[in-house]
Short mmCIF file of C-alpha atoms in Angstrom, two decimals:
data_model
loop_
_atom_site.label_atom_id
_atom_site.label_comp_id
_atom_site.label_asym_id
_atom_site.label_seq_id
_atom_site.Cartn_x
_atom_site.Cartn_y
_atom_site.Cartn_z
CA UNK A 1 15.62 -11.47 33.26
CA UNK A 2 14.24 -8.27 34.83
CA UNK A 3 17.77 -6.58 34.62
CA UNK A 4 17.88 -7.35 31.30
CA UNK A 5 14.79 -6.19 30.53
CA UNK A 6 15.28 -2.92 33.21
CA UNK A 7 18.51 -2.27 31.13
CA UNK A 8 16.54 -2.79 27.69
CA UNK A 9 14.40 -0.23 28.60
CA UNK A 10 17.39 2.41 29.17
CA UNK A 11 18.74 1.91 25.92
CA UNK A 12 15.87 2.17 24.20
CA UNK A 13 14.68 5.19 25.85
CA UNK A 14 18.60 6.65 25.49
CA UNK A 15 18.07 6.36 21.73
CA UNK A 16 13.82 6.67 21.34
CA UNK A 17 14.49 10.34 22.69
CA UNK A 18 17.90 10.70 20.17
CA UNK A 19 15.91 10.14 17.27
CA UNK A 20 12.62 11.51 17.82
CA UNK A 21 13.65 14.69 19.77
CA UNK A 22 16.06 15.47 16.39
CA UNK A 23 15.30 17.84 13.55
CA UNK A 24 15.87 15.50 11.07
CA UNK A 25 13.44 13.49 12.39
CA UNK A 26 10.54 16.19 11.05
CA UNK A 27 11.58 15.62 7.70
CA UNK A 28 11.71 11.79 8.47
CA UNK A 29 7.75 12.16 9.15
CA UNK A 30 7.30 14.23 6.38
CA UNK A 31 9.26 12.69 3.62
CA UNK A 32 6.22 10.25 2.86
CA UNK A 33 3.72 12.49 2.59
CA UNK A 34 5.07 14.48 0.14
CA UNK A 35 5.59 12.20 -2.69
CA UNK A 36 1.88 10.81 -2.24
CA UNK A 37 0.12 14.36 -1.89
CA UNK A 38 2.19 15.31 -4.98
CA UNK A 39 1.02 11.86 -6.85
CA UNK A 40 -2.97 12.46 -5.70
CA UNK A 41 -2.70 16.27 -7.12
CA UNK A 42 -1.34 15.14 -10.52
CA UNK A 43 -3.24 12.09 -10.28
CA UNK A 44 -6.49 14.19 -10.12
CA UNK A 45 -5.12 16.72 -12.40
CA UNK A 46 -4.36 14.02 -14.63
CA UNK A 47 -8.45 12.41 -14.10
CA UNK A 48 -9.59 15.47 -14.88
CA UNK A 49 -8.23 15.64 -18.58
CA UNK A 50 -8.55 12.69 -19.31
CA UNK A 51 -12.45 12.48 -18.43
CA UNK A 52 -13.20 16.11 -19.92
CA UNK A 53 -10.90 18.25 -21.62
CA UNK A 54 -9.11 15.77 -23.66
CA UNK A 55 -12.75 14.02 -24.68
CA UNK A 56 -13.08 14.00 -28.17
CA UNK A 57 -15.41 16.26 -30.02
CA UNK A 58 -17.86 15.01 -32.56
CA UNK A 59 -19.43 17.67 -35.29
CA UNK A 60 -22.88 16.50 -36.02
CA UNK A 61 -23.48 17.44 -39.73
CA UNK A 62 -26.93 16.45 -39.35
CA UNK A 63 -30.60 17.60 -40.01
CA UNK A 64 -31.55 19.33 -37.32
CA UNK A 65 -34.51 17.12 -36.13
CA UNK A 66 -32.00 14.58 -36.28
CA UNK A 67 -28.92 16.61 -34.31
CA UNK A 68 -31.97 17.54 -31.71
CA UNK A 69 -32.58 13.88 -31.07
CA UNK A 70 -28.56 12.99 -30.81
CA UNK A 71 -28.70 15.65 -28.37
CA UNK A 72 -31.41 14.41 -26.23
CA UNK A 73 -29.66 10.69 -25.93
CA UNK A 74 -26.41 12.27 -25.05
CA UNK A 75 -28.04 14.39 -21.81
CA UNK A 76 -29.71 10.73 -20.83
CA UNK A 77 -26.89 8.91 -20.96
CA UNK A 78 -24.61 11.33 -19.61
CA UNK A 79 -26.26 11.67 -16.75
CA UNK A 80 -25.54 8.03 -15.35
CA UNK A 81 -23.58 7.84 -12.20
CA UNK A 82 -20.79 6.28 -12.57
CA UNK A 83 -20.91 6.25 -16.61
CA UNK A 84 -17.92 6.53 -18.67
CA UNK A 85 -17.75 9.93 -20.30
CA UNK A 86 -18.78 10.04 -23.41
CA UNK A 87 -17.57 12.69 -26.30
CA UNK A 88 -18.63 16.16 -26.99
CA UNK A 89 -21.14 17.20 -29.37
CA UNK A 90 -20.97 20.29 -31.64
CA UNK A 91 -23.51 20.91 -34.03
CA UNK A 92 -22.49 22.33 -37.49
CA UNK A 93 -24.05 22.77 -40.29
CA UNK A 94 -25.70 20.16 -41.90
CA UNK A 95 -24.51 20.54 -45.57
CA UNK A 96 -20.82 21.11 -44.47
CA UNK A 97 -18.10 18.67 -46.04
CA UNK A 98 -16.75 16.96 -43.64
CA UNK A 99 -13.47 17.06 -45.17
CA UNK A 100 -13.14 20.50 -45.46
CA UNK A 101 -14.08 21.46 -41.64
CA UNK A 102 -11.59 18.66 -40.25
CA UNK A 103 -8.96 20.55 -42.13
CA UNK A 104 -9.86 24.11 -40.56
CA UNK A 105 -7.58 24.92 -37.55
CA UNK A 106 -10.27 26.31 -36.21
CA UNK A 107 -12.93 24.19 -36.51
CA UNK A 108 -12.16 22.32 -33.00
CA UNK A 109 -14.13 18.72 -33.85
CA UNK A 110 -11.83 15.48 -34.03
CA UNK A 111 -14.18 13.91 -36.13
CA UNK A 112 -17.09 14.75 -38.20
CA UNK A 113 -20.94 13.11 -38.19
CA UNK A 114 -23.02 13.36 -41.23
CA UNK A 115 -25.55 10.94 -43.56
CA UNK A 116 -28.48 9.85 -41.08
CA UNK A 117 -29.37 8.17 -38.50
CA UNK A 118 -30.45 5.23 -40.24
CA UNK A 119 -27.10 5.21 -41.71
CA UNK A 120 -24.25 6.93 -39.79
CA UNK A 121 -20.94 8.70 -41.73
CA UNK A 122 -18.02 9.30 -39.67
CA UNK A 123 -14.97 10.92 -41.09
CA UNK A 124 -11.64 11.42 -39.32
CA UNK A 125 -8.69 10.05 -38.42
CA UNK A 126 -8.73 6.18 -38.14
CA UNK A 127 -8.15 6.04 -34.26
CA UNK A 128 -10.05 8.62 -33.92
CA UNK A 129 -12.95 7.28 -35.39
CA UNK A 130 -12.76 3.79 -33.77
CA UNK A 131 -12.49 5.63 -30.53
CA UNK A 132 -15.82 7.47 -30.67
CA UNK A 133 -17.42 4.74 -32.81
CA UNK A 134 -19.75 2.85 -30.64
CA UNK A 135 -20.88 6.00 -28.68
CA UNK A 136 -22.30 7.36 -31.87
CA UNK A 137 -23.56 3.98 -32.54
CA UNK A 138 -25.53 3.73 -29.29
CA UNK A 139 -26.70 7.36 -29.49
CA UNK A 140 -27.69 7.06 -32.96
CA UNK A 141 -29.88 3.87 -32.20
CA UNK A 142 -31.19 5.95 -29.22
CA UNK A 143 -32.25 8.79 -31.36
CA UNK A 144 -34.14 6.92 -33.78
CA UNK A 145 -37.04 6.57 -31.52
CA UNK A 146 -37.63 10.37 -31.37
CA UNK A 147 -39.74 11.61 -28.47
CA UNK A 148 -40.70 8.27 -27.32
CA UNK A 149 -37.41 7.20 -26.26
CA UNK A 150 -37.48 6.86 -22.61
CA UNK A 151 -34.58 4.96 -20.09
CA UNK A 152 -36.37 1.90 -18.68
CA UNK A 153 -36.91 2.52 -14.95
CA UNK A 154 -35.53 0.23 -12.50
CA UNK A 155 -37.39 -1.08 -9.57
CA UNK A 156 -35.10 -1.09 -6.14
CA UNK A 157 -35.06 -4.27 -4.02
CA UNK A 158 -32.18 -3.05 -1.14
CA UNK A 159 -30.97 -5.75 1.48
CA UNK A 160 -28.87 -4.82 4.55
CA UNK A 161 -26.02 -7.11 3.70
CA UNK A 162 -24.62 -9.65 0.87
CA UNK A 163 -22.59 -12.36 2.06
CA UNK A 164 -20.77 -12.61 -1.78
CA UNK A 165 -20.14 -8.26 -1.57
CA UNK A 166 -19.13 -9.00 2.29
CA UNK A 167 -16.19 -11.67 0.97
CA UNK A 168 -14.80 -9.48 -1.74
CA UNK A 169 -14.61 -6.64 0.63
CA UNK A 170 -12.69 -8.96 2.82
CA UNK A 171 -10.31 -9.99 0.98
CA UNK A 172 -9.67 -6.53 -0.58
CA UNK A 173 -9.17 -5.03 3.06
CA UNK A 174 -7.02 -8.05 4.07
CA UNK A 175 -4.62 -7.44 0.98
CA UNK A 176 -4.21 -3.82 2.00
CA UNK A 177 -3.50 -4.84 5.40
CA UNK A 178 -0.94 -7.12 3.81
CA UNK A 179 0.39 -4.07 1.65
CA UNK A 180 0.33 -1.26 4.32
CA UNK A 181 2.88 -3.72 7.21
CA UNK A 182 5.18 -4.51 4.29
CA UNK A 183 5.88 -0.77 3.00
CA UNK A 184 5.92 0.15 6.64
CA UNK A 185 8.43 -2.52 7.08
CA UNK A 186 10.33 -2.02 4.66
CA UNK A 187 10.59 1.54 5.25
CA UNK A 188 11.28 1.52 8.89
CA UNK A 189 13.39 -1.72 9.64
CA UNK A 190 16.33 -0.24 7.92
CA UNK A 191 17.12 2.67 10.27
CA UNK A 192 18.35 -0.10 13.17
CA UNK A 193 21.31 -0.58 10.27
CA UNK A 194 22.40 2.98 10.06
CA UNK A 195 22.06 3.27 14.09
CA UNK A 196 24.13 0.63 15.09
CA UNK A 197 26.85 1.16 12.53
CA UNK A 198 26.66 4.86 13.72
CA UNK A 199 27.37 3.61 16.98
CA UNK A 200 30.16 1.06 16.14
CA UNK A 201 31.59 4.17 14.03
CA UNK A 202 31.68 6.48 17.10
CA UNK A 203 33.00 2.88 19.35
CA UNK A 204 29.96 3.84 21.93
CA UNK A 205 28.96 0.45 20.99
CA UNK A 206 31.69 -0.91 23.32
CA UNK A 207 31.25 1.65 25.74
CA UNK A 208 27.61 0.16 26.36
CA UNK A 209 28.69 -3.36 25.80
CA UNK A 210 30.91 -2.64 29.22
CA UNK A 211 28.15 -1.15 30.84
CA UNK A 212 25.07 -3.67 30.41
CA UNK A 213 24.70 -6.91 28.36
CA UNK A 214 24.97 -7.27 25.09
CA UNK A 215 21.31 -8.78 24.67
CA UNK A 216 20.13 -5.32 26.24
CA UNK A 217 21.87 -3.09 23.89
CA UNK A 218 20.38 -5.19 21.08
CA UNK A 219 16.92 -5.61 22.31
CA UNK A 220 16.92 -2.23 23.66
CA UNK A 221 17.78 -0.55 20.23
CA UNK A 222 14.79 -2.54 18.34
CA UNK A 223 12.36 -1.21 21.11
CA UNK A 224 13.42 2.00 20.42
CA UNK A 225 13.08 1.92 16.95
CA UNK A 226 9.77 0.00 16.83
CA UNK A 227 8.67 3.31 19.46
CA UNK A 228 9.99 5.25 16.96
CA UNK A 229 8.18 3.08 14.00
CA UNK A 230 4.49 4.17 16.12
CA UNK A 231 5.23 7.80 16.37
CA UNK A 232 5.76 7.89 12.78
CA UNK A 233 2.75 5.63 11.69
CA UNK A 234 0.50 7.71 14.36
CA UNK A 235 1.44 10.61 12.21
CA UNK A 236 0.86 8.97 8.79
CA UNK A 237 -2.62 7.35 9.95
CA UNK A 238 -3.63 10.55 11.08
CA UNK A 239 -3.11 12.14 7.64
CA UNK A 240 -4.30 9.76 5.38
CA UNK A 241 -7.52 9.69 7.61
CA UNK A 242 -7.74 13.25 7.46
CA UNK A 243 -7.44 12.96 3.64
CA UNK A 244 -9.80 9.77 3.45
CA UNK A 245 -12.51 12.21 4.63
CA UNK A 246 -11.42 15.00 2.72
CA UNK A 247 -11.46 13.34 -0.71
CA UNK A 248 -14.42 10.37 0.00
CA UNK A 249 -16.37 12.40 2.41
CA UNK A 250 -18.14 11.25 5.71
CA UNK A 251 -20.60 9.03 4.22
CA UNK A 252 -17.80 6.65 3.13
CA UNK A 253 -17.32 3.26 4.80
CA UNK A 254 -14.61 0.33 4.17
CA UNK A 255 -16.32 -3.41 4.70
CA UNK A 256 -15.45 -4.94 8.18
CA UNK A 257 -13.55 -7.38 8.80
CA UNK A 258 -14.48 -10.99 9.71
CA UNK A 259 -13.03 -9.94 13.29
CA UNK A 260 -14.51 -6.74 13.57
CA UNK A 261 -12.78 -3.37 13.39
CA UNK A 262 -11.36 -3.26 17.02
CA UNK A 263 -9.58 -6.61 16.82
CA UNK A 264 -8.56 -6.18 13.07
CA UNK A 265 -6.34 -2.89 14.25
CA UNK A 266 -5.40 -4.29 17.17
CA UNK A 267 -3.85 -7.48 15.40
CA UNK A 268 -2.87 -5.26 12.86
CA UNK A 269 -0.23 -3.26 15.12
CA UNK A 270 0.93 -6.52 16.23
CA UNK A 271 1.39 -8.06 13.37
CA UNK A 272 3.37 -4.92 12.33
CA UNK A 273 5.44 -5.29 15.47
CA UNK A 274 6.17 -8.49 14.75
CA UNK A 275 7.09 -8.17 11.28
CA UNK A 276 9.12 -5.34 11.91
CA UNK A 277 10.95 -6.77 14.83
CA UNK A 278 11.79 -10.33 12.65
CA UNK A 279 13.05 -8.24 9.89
CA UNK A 280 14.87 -5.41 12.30
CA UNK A 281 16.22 -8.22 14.47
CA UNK A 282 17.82 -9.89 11.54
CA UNK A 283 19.20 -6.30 10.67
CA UNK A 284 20.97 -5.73 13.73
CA UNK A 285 22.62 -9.18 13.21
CA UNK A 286 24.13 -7.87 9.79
CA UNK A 287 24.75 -4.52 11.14
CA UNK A 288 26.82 -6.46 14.20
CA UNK A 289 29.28 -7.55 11.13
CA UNK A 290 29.17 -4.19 9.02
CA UNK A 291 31.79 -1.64 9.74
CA UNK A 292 31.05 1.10 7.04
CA UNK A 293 27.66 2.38 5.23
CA UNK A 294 28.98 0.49 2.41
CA UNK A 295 29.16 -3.31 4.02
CA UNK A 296 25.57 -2.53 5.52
CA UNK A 297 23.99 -2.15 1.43
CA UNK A 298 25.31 -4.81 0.20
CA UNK A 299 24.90 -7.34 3.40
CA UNK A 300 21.07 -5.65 3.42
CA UNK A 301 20.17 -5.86 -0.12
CA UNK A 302 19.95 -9.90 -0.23
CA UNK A 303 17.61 -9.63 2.80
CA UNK A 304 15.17 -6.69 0.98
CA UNK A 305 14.96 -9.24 -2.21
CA UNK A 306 14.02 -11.89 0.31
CA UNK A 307 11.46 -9.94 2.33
CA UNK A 308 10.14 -8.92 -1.04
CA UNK A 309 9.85 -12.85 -2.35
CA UNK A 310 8.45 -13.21 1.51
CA UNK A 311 5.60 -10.83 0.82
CA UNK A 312 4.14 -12.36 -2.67
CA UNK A 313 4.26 -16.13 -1.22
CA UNK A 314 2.40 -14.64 1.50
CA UNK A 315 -0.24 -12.99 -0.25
CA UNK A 316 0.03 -16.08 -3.16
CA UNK A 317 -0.78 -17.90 0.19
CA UNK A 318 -3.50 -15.28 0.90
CA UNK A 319 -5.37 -16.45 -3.18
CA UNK A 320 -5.21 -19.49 -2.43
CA UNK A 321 -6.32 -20.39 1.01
CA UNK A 322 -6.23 -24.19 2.43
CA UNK A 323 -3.98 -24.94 0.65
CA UNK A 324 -0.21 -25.84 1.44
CA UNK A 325 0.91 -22.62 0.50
CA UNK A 326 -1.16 -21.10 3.12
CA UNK A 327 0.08 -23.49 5.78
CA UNK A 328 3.75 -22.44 4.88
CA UNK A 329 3.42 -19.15 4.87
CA UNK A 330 2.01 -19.10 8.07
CA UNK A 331 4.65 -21.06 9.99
CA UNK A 332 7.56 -19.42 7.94
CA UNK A 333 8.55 -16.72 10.47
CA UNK A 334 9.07 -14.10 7.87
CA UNK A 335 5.81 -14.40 6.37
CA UNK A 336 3.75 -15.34 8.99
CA UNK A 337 2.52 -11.93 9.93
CA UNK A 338 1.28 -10.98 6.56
CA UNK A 339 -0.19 -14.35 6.02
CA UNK A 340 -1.76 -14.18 9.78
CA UNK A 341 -3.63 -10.38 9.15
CA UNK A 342 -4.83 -11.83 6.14
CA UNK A 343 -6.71 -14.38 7.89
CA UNK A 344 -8.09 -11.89 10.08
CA UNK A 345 -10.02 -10.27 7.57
CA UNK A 346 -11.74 -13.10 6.67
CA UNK A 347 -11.91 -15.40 9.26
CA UNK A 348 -13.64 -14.96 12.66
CA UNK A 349 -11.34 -17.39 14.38
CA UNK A 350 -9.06 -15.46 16.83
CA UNK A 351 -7.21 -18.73 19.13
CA UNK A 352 -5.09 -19.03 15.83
CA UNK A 353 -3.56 -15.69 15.72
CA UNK A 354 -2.43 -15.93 19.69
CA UNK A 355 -0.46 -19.28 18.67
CA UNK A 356 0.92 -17.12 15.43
CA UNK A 357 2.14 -14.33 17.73
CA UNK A 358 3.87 -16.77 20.10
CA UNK A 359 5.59 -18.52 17.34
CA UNK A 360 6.72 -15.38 15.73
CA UNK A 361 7.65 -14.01 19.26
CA UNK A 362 9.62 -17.21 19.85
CA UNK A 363 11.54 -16.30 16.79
CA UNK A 364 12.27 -12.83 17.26
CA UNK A 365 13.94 -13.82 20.82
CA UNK A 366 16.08 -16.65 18.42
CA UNK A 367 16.86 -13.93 15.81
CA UNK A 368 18.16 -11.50 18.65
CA UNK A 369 20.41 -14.06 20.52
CA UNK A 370 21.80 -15.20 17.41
CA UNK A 371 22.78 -11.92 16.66
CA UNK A 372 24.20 -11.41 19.64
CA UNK A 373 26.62 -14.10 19.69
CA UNK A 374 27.81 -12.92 15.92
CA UNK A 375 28.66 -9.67 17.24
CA UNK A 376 30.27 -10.63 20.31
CA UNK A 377 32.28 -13.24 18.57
CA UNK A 378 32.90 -10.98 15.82
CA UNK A 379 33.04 -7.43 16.87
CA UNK A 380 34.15 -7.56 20.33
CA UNK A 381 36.14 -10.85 20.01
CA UNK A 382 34.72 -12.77 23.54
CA UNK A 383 32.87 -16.27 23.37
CA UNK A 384 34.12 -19.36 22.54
CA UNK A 385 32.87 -21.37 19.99
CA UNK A 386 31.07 -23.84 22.46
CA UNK A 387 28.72 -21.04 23.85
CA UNK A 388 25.53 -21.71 24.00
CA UNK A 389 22.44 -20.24 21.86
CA UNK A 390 21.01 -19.46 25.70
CA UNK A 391 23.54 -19.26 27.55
CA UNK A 392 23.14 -16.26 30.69
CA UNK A 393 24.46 -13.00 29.61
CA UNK A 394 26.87 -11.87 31.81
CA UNK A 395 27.29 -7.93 32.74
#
């Protein structure tokens, strides 16, 4: 067992260095990034017009006692935090027809305000007028009581903590845990396909299947991946922290687990390992039987469409918890490390994760000697058909 694992460690240090020490592996790292710094800049550019420049503009035709007093309710109400923006105001003349400014290029109102504010006009186009509708509604109402209209203030009772707040923020963080493994999985577990069918390619497979066992090379070559997997999620977690503090500022604060922070990450990575070792392990079997880029696709895309039905039973598990969905998803090997860090977030309880991470390390060690047989029955044509799942790997 200690040569094995002494011979493990060669291989995957032989290909940890390959990859990471390569230029394409920079683009690798960076490849992520770009696509979601390019989605936050149009996503705030798009924010932005939405919320202001594309608000639309109300001419208020009114008296001007009464266009004051619109006036006054829109700076009150616009000055909520957190309210929804409400539409401009421009003040025009108060015996202009509203027909004939809407049909001035340059008039620059989407709808028009006139009559009172006992009885509100609006003209315009239909959709426009049902958007801005109830705003003018609620500032007309507002208005009516002149001078005197005042926003009720609210008296403050602040608690440290609220147990129903506390569960919501739970379950929110333990469904982005379950989010944030699965894309990582996803995204990662495939490059064990294109390395060993590289290898087979190039026939150094058989040149290290003469020099150490079998079990080695394919243990050895999912360490060194999952290595590589770290190095790249180090990078990652660095810059989306950087940009966490950059966008929400230093004041900002996600709810803590029901295992605290420390333990949370710390199952976390493990959970990730495991996940990304089932699914990678189960890879390298189908990359054993590949020959070309080609074989690996279509052998690979049934097992993507069944880590993808994997994920929603586990976080169907995760909406529904005691249940037997919940149960299943935790001892089904595939899904039992999104299932697990779901639990984690919101319940204290750690003696069940150590049995999860035995029984998913159980089946990582049955995944890997399963695909070891196939590709020494298949590939390099040695084994009888009686050999054991466990049987000693011979040299």
């Amino acid at each position: 067992m200690i040569g094995l694992l002494r011979a493990a460690l060669v291989i995957a240090r032989r290909d940890f260095t390959a990859v990471v020490f390569s230029r394409a592996f920079i683009f690798f790292l960076l490849g992520p990034m770009l696509p979601i710094l390019l989605g936050l800049a149009f996503g705030g550019m798009g924010s932005r017009i939405a919320s202001t420049d594309m608000r639309p503009v109300i001419g208020v035709a009114l008296p001007v006692d009464q266009a004051e007093g619109m006036e006054r309710a829109y700076l009150a109400l616009a000055r909520r935090p957190g309210a929804a923006p409400l539409p401009k105001l421009l003040r025009i003349p108060a015996l202009s027809q509203p027909r004939a400014v809407l049909a001035r290029p340059d008039a620059g109102v989407t709808v028009v305000l006139s009559g009172s504010l006992d009885r509100p006009e609006l003209t315009g186009k239909a959709d426009d007028i049902d958007r801005v509708g109830s705003d003018v509604a609620l500032l007309a109402a507002l208005a009516r009581t002149g001078d005197a209209f005042r926003l009720t203030p609210v008296t403050r009772h602040e608690i440290a903590a609220s147990a129903s707040g506390e569960g919501q923020g739970r379950e929110v963080v333990g469904r982005a845990a379950q989010l944030i493994i699965f894309l990582l999985t996803m995204l990662l577990a495939g490059m064990v396909l294109s390395n060993l069918v590289e290898e087979k390619t190039n026939k150094i497979i058989e040149i290290l299947a003469a020099a150490v066992p079998v079990d080695a090379i394919f243990l050895g070559k999912l360490l060194a991946m999952l290595a590589m997997s770290f190095v790249g999620i180090l990078f990652w977690t660095s810059g989306g922290f950087a940009l966490l503090l950059l966008v929400a500022g230093p004041g900002a604060h996600l709810p803590a687990p029901a295992v605290g922070w420390p333990a949370f990450l710390i199952l976390a990575i493990l959970y990730f390992a495991m996940a990304y070792t089932l699914l990678g392990s189960l890879f390298l079997g189908i990359g054993g039987q590949a020959s070309t880029v080609r074989e690996v696709q279509t052998l690979s895309m049934p097992v993507t469409m069944g880590q993808m039905l994997v994920f929603f039973f586990a976080t169907f598990a995760a909406e529904h918890p005691g249940g037997w969905a919940e149960m299943g998803a935790r001892l089904f090997p595939f899904s039992s490390p999104f299932a697990m860090i779901a639990s984690a977030a919101e319940s204290p309880a750690l003696w069940p994760h150590l049995l999860a991470l035995g029984w998913q390390a159980l089946w990582v060690a049955l995944l890997i000697r399963a695909g070891v047989l196939m590709f020494r029955r298949h590939v390099l044509k040695s084994g009888g058909p009686r050999r054991r799942l466990f049987s000693r790997a011979k040299g």
